[in-house]
Tab-separated table of C-alpha atoms in Angstrom:
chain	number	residue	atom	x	y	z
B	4	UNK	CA	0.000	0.000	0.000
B	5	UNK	CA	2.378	2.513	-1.294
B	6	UNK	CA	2.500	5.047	-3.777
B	7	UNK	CA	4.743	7.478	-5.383
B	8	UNK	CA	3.516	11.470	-5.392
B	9	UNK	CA	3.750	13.432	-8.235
B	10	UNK	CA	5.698	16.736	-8.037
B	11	UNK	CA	4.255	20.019	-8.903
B	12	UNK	CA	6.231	20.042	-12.045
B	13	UNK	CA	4.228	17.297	-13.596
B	14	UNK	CA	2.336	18.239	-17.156
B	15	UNK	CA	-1.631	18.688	-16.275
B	16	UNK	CA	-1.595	15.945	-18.681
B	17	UNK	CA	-0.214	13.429	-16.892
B	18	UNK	CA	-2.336	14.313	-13.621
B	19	UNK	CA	-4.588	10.997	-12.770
B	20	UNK	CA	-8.437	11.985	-13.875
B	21	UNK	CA	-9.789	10.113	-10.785
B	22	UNK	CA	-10.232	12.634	-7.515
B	23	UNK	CA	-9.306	9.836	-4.733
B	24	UNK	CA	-5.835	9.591	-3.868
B	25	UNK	CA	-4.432	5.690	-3.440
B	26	UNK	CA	-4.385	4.983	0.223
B	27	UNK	CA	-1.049	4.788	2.110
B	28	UNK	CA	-0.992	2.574	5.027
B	29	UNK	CA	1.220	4.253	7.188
B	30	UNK	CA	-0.922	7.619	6.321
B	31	UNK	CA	-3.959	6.166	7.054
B	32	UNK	CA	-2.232	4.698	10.925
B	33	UNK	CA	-1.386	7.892	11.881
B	34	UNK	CA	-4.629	9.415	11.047
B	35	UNK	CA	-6.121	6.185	13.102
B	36	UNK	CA	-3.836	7.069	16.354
B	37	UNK	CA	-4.678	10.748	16.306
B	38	UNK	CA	-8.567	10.076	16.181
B	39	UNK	CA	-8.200	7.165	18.810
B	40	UNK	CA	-5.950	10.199	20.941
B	41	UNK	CA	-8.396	12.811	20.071
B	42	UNK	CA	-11.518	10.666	21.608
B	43	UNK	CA	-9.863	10.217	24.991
B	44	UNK	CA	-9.718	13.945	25.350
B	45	UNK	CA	-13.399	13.817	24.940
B	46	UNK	CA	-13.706	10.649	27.090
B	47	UNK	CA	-14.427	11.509	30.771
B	48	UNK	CA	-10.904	9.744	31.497
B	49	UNK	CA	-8.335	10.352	34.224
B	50	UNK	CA	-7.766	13.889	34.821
B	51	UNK	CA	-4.086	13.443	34.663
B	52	UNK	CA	-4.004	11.602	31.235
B	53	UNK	CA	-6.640	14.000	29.799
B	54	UNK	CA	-4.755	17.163	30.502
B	55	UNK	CA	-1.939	15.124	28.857
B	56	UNK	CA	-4.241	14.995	25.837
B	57	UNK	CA	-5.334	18.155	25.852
B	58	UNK	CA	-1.930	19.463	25.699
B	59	UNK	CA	-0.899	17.924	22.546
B	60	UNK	CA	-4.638	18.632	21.380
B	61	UNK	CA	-2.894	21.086	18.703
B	62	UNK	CA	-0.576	18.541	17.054
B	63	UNK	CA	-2.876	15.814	16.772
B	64	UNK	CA	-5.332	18.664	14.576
B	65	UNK	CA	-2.427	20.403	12.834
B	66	UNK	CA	-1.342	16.547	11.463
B	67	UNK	CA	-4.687	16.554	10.096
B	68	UNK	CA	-4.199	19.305	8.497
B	69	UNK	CA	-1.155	18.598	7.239
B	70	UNK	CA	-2.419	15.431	5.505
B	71	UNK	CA	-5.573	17.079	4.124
B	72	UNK	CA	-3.416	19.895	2.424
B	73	UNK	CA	-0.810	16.992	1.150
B	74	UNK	CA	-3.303	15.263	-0.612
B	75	UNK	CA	-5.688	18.069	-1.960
B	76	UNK	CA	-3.013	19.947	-3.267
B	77	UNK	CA	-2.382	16.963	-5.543
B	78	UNK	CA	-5.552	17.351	-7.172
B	79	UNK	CA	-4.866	21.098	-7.979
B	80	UNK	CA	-4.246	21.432	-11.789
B	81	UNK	CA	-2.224	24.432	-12.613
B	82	UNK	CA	-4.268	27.572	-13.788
B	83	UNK	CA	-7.682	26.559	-11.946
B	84	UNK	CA	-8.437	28.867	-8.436
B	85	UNK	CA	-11.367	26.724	-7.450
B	86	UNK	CA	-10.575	23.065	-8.235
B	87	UNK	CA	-12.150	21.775	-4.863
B	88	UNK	CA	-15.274	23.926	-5.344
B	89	UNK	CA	-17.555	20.173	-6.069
B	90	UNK	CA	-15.737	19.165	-2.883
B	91	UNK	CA	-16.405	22.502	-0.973
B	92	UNK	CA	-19.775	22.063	-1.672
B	93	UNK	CA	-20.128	18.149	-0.425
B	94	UNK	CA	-18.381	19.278	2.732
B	95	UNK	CA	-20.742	22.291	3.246
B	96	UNK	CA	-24.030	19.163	2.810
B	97	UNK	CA	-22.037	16.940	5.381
B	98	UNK	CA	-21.727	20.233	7.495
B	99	UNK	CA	-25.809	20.735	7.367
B	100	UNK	CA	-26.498	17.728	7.810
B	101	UNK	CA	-24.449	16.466	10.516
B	102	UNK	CA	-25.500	19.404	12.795
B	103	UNK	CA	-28.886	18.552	11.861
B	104	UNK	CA	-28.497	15.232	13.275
B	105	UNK	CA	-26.674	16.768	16.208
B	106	UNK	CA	-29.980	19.043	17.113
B	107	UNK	CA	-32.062	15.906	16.629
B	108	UNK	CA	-29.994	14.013	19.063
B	109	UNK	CA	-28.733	16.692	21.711
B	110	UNK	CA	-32.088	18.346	21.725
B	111	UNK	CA	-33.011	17.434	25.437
B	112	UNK	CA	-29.821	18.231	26.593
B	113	UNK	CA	-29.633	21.705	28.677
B	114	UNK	CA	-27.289	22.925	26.208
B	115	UNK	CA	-29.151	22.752	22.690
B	116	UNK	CA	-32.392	24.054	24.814
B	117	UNK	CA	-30.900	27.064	25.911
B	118	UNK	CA	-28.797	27.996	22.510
B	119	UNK	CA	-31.094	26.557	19.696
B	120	UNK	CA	-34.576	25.810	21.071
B	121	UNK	CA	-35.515	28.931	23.621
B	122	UNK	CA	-34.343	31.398	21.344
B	123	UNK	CA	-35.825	30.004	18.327
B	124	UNK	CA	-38.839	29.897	20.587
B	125	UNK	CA	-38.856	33.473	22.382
B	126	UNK	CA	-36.816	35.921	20.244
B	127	UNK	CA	-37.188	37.881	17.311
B	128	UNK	CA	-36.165	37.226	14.018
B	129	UNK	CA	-32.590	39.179	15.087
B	130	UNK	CA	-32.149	36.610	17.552
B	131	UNK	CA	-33.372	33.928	15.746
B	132	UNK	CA	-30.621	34.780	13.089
B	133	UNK	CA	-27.823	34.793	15.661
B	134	UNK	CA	-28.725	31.557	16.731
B	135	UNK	CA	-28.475	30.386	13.398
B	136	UNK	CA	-25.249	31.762	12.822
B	137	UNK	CA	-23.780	30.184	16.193
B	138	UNK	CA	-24.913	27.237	15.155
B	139	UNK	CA	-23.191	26.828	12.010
B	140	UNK	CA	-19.669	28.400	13.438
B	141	UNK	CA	-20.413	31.976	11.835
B	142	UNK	CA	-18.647	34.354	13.663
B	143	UNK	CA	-18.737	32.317	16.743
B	144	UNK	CA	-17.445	28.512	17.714
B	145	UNK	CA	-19.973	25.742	16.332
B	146	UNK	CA	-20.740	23.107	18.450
B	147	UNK	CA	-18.809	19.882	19.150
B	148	UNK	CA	-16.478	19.177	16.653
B	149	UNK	CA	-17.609	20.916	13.927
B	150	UNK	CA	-15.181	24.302	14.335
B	151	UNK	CA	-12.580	21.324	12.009
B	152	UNK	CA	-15.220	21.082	8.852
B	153	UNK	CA	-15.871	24.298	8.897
B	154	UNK	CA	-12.058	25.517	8.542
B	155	UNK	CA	-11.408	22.588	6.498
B	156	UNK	CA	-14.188	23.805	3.895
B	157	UNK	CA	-12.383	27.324	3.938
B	158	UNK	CA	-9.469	26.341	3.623
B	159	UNK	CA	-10.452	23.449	0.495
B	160	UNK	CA	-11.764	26.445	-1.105
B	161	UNK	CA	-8.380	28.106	-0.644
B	162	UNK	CA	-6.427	25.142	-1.986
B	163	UNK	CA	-6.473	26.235	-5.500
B	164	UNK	CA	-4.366	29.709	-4.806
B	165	UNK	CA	-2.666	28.142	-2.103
B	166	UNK	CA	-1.026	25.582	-4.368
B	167	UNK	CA	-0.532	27.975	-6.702
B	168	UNK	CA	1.998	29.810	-4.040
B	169	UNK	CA	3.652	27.075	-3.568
B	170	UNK	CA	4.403	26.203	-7.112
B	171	UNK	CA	5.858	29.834	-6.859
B	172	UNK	CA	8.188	28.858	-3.555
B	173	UNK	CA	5.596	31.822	-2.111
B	174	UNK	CA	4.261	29.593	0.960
B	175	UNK	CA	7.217	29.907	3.105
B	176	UNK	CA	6.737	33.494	4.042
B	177	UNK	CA	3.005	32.936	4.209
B	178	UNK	CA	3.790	29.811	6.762
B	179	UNK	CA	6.165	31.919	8.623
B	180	UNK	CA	3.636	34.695	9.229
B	181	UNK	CA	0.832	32.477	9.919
B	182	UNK	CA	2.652	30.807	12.905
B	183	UNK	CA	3.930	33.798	14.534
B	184	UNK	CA	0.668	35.293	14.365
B	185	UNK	CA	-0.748	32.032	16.063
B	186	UNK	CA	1.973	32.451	18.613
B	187	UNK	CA	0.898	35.382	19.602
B	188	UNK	CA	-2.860	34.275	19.292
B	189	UNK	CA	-1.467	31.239	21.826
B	190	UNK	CA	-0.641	33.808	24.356
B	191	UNK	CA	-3.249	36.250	23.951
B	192	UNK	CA	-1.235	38.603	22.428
B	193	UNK	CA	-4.182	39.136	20.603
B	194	UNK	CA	-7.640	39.454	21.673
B	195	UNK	CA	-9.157	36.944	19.258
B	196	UNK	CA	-11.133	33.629	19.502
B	197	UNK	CA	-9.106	31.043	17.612
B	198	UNK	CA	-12.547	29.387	17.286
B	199	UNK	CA	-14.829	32.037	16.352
B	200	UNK	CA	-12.604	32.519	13.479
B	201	UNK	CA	-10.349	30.338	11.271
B	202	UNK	CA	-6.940	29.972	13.700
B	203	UNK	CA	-3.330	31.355	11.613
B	204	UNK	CA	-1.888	27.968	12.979
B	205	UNK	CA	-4.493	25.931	11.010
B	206	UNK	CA	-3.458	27.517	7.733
B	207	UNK	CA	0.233	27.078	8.142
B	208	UNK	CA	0.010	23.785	8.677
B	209	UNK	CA	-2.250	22.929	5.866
B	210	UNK	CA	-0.047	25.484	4.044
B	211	UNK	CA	2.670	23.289	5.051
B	212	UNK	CA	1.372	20.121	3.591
B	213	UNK	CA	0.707	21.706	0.473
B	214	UNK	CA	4.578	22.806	-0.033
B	215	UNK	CA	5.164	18.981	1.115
B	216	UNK	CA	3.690	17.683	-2.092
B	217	UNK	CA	6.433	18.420	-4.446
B	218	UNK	CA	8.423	15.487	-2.297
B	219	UNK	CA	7.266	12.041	-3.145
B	220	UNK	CA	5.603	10.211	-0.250
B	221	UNK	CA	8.509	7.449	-0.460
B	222	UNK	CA	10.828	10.133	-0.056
B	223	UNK	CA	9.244	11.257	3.121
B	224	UNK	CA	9.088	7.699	4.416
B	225	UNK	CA	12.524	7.300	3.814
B	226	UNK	CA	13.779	10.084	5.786
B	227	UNK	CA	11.583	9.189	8.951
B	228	UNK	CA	12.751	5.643	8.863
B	229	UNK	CA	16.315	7.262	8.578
B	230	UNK	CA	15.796	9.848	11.542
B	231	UNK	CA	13.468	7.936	13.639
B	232	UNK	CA	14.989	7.579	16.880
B	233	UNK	CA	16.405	11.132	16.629
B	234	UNK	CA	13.055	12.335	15.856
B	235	UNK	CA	11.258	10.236	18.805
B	236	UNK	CA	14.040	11.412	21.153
B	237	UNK	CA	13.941	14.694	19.769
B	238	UNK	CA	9.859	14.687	20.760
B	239	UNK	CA	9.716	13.283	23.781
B	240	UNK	CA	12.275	15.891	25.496
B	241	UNK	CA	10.168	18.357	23.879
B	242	UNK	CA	7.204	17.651	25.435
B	243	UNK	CA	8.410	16.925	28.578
B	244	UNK	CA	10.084	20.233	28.805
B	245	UNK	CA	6.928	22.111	27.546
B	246	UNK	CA	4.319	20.452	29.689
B	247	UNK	CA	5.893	21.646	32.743
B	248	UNK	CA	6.894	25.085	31.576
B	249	UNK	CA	4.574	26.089	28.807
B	250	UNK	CA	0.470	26.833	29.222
B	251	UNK	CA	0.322	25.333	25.627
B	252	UNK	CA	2.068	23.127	22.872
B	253	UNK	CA	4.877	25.346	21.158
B	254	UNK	CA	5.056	24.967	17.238
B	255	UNK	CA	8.622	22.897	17.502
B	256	UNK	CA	6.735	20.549	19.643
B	257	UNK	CA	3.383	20.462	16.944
B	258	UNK	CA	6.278	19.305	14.524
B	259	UNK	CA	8.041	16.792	16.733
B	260	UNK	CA	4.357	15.274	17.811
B	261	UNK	CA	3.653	15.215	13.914
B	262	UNK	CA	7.057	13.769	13.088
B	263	UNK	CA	6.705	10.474	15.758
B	264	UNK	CA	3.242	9.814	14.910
B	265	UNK	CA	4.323	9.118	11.504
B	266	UNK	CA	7.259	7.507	12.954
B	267	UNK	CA	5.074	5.304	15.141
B	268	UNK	CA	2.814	4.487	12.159
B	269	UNK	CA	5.744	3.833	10.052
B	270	UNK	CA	7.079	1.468	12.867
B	271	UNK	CA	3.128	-0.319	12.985
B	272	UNK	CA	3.481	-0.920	9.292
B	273	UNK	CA	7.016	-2.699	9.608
B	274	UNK	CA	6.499	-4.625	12.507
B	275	UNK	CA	2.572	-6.105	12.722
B	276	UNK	CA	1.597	-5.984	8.485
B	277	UNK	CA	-0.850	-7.722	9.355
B	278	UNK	CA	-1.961	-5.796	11.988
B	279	UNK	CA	-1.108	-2.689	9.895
B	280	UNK	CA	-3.544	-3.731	6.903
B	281	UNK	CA	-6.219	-4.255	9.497
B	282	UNK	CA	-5.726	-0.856	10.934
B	283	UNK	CA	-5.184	1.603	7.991
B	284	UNK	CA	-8.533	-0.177	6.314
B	285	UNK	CA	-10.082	2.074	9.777
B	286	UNK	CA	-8.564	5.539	7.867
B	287	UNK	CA	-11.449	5.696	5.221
B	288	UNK	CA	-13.506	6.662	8.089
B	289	UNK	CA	-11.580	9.298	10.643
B	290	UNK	CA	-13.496	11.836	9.625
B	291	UNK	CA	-16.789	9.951	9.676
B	292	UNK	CA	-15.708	9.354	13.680
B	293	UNK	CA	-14.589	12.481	14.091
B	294	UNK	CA	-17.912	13.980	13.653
B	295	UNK	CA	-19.945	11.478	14.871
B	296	UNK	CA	-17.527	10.604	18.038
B	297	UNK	CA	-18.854	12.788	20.391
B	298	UNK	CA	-22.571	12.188	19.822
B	299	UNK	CA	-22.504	8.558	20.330
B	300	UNK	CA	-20.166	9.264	24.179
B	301	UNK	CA	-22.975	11.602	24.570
B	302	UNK	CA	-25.769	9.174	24.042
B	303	UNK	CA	-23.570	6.805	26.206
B	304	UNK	CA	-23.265	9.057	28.822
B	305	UNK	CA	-27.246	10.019	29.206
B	306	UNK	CA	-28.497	6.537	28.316
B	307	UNK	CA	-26.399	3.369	30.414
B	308	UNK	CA	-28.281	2.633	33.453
B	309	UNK	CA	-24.773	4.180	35.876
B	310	UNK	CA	-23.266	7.228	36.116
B	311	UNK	CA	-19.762	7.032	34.182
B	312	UNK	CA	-19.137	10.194	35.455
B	313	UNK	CA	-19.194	9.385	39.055
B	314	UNK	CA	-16.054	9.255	41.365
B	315	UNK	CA	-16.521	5.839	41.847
B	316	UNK	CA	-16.492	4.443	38.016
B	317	UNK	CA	-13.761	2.934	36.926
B	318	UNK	CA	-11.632	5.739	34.202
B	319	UNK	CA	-9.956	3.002	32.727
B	320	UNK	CA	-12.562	1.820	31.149
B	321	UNK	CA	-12.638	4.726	28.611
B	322	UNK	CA	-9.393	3.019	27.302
B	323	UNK	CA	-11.504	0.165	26.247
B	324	UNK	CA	-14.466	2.191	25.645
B	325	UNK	CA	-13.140	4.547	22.928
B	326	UNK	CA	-11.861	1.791	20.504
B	327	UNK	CA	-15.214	0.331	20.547
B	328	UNK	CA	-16.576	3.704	19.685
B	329	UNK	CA	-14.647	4.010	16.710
B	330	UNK	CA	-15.098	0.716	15.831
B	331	UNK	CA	-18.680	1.357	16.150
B	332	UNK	CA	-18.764	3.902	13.535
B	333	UNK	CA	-16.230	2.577	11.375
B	334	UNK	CA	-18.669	-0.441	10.498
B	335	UNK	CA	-21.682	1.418	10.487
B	336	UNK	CA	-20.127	3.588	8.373
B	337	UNK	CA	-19.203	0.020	6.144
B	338	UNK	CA	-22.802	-0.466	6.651
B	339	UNK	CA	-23.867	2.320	4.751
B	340	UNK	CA	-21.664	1.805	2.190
B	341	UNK	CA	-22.690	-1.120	1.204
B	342	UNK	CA	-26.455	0.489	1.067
B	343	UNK	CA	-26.139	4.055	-0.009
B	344	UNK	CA	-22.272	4.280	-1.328
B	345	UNK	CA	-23.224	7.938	-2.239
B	346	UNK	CA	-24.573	8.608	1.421
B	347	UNK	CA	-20.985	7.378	2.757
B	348	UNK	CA	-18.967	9.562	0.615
B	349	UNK	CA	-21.276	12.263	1.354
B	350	UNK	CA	-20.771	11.800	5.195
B	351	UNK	CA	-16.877	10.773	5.581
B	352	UNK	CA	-16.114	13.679	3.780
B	353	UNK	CA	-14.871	11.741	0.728
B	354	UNK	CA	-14.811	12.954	-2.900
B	355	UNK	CA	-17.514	12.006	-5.109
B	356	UNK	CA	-17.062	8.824	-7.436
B	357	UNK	CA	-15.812	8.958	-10.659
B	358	UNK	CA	-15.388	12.575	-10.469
B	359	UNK	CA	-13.061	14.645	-12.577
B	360	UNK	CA	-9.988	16.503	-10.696
């Protein structure tokens, strides 16, 4: 499960005319581990282990980002601004519809009734409007996980002249700005809400993939196999250093956490294939989890018979509990698939069939 990247300098000729990119095990692993990592944050787990989550929080989003910008830039032809405007639009119908099914769900809880339902019900049509707009991440955070989509459909629409700078070697300066503008956004430097609005660190990492896609995935490979242990080392000193002197995740240590997590995937794949098949088949559906994660420990939460939340229960159960989650979706996800394959593209955030790049 391996393939070979096309550079930027490639004729538009000689660009594949199917939108999907071929699967890459050791892609799809890391993707796996930082959805699996991302769920205990939102797992009522042990305090201690959760703030250890919640501190690496940024890397585990910025490799996502990363890896969307590597592989959407590859489907920019030269010359064309909006080549993900089909996609743009399938993401914004996932977005509406999977808050839809969010209100549906969540409705009894206290927190949909006093943001969606008493307003809707009481105000005028000025607060009916900002409602609206809070709920679908305009101008304000949207709720659960949705603040990713929505600055992953900005950013997809962005792809087109983003690539474009980077055929130009323009990204660097554009990466450079972005992150010491998030810095300062990190220590409230500046007084904005890096979820009301799209955060500068999300678009220099996505950036960052993008200028990553002249280098053939092989080649990447390679060099993490090479610097592995340097990388690992390099990481872990990192973040031990941070977490007891910094209030949040510097950018050196967003690269480090990115660098072993491919490291660690790349390690999965050499070690267990087997094992390694089994797992990267789960990275057709990360994003299906990812927006569907925290409504099912939601409905967990409100529905077993005992209080999970309670002193008494057991944490460690979560451990256990959040790879059946994702297993969970993952093959219900298969499920509809095999019924509606159209339904599941529409809801993993996958491109169309057949489509045209």
């Amino acid at each position: 499960m391996s393939a070979v990247v096309q550079p930027f300098a490639v004729a538009p000729e000689a660009l594949p005319t199917v939108s999907r990119s071929p699967r890459v095990a050791w892609v799809d692993i890391a993707r796996v581990m930082t959805m699996l990592a991302t769920m205990l944050t939102h797992a009522p787990t042990v305090m201690s282990i959760k703030q250890g989550m919640w501190f690496t929080g940024s890397g585990r989003m910025c490799l996502l980002f990363v890896v969307a910008g590597y592989f959407m830039a590859r489907s920019c032809p030269p010359g064309v601004w909006f080549p993900q405007l089909k996609r743009a639009w399938r993401m914004i119908a996932a977005y509406v519809l999977l808050i839809g099914l969010y209100i549906i769900c969540l409705g009894w809880t206290r927190f949909w009734m006093w943001q969606v339902l008493d307003p809707l019900a009481d105000g005028d049509w000025e607060e009916r409007l900002d409602v609206l707009m809070h709920v679908f991440g305009i101008g304000d955070q949207p709720p659960g996980p949705f603040w990713f989509l929505r600055d992953l459909i900005l950013l997809t629409l962005a792809c087109g002249f983003l690539a474009a700078l980077g055929r130009r070697r323009c990204l660097y300066p554009l990466i450079i700005a972005c992150l010491c503008f998030g810095q300062g956004l990190a220590c409230n430097h500046f007084m904005i809400d890096g979820y009301q609005v799209i955060h500068p660190r999300e678009i220099a990492f996505f950036a960052l993939g993008i200028s990553l896609t002249s280098i053939p995935l092989t080649a990447i490979a390679s060099f993490l196999r090479r610097q592995s242990w340097w990388i690992v080392g390099l990481f872990a000193v990192v973040l031990w250093y941070e977490a007891k002197t910094l209030p949040h995740m510097s950018h050196l240590g967003i690269v480090c956490y990115i660098g072993a997590t491919c490291v660690v995937a790349l390690w999965i794949e050499q070690l267990f294939p087997r094992f390694a098949r089994w797992m990267a088949s789960l990275g057709q559906t990360v994003f299906l989890v990812y927006v569907l994660h925290m409504l099912v420990i939601s409905l967990l939460v409100y529905l077993l018979p005992f209080d999970v939340q309670d002193a008494s229960f057991p944490k460690w159960c979560w451990f256990f509990a959040v790879p059946a989650i994702y297993l969970l979706i993952h093959y219900l996800g298969m499920g509809i698939k095999r019924v509606s394959p159209e339904l599941f593209d529409l809801l993993a955030i996958r491109p169309p069939r057949n489509a045209a790049k």
